[in-house]
Short mmCIF file of C-alpha atoms and ligand atoms in Angstrom, two decimals:
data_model
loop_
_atom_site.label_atom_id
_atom_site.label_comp_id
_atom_site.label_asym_id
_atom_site.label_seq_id
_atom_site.Cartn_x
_atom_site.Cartn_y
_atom_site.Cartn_z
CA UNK A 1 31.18 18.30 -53.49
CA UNK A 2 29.62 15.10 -51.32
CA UNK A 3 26.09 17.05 -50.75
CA UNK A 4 24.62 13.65 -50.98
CA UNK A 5 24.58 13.14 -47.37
CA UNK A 6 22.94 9.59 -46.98
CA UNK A 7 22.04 9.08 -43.65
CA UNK A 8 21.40 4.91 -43.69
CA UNK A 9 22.48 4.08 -40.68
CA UNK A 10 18.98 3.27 -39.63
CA UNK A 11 19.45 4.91 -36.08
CA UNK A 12 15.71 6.92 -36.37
CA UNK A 13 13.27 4.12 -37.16
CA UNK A 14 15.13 0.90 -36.24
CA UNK A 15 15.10 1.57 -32.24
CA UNK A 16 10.91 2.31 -32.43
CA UNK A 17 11.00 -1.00 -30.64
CA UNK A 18 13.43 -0.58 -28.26
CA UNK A 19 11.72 -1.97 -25.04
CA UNK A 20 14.31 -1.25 -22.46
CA UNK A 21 13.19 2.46 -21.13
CA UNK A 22 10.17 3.36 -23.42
CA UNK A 23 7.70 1.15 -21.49
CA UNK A 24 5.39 3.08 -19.58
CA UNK A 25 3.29 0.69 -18.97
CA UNK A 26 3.57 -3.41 -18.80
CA UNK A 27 1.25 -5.27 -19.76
CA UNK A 28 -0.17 -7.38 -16.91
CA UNK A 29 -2.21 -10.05 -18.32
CA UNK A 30 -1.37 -12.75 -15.78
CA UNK A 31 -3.90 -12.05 -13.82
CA UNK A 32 -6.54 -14.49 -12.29
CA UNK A 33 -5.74 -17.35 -15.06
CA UNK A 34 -2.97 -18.41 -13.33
CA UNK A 35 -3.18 -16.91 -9.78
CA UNK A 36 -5.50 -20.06 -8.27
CA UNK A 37 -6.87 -19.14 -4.84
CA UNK A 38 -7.02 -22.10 -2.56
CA UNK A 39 -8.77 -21.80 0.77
CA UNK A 40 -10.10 -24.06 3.14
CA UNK A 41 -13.35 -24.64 5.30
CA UNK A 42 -14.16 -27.16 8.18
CA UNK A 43 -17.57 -28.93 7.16
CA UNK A 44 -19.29 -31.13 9.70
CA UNK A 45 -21.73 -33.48 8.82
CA UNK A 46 -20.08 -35.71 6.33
CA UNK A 47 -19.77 -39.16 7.23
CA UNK A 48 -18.81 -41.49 3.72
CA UNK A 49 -17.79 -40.13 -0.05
CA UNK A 50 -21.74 -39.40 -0.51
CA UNK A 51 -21.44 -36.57 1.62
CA UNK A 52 -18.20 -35.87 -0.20
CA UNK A 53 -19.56 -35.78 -3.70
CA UNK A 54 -22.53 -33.62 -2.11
CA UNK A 55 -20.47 -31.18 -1.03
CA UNK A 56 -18.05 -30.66 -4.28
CA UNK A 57 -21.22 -30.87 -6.44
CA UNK A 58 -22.37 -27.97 -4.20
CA UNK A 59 -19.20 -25.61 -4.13
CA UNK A 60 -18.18 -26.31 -7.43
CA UNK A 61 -21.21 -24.92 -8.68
CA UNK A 62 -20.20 -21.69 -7.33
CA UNK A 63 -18.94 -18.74 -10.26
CA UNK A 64 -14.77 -19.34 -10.39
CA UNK A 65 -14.22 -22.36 -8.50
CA UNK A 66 -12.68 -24.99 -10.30
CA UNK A 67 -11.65 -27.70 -7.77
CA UNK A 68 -12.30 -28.92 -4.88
CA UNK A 69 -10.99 -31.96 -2.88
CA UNK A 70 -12.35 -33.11 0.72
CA UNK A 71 -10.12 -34.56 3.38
CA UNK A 72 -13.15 -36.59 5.08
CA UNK A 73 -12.97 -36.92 8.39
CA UNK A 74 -16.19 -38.47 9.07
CA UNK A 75 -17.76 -38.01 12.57
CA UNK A 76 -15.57 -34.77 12.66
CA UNK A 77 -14.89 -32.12 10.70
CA UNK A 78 -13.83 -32.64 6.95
CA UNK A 79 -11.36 -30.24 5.46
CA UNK A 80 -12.69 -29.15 2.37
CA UNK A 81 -9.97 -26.55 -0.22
CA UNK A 82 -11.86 -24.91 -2.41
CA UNK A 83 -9.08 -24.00 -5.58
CA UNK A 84 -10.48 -21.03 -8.02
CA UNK A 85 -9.12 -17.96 -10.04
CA UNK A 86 -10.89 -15.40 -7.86
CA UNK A 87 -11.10 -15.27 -4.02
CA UNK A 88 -14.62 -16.81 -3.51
CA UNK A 89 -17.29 -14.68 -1.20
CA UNK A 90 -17.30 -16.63 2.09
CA UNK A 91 -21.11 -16.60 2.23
CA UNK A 92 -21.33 -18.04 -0.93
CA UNK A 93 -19.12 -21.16 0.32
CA UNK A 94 -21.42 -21.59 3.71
CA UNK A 95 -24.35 -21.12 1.03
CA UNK A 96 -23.28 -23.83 -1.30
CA UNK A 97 -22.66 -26.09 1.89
CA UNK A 98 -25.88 -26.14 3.54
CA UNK A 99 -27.19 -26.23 0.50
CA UNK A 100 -25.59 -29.56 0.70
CA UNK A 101 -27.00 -30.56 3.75
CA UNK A 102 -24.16 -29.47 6.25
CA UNK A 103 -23.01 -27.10 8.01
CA UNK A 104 -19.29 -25.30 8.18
CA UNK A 105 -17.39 -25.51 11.47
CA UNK A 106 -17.11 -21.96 13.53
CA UNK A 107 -14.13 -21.59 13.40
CA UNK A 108 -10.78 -23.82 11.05
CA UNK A 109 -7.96 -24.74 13.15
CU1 CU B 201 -22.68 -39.64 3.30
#
């Protein structure tokens, strides 16, 4: 006479969470916070840390950059790496460097 047929063993709502085959879709929301883009231009022109500061005034004006650091190589070309969350336009960076007062080598090697 057991029609009191408890089932408590919590097998229907106590696996709503279970994560390892019910995901459909992940959430991705790593995205350009932490993926830094870092790419580098030739500038000619720049002769002492004026024409440094000139230059990262200029490009890190520019929407999503947020660094950049010269290697000046004055009487030649200066590396400059641009670091920022999205990849930045290259006419933007050849805009932001005349701007400046210089001009980016033809071609990085
Ligand atoms: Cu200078």
């Amino acid at each position: 006479m057991n029609t009191e047929n408890r089932n408590d063993l919590g097998l229907k709502d106590a696996g709503a969470g279970c994560a390892c085959c019910a995901t459909t879709s992940a959430p991705e929301t790593a995205d350009a916070v932490t993926a830094a883009v870092t790419s580098d231009v030739l500038v000619t022109g720049m002769t002492c840390s004026h024409c440094v500061s000139s230059v990262t005034e200029e490009l890190s004006a520019i929407d999503g950059v947020e660094g950049v650091s010269v290697d000046l190589n004055a009487g030649g070309a200066s590396r400059v790496t641009i670091r920022s969350s999205t990849p930045i336009a290259p006419a933007a960076v050849e805009a932001a460097v005349e701007e400046a007062g210089y001009a980016l080598a033809s071609s990085p090697s």
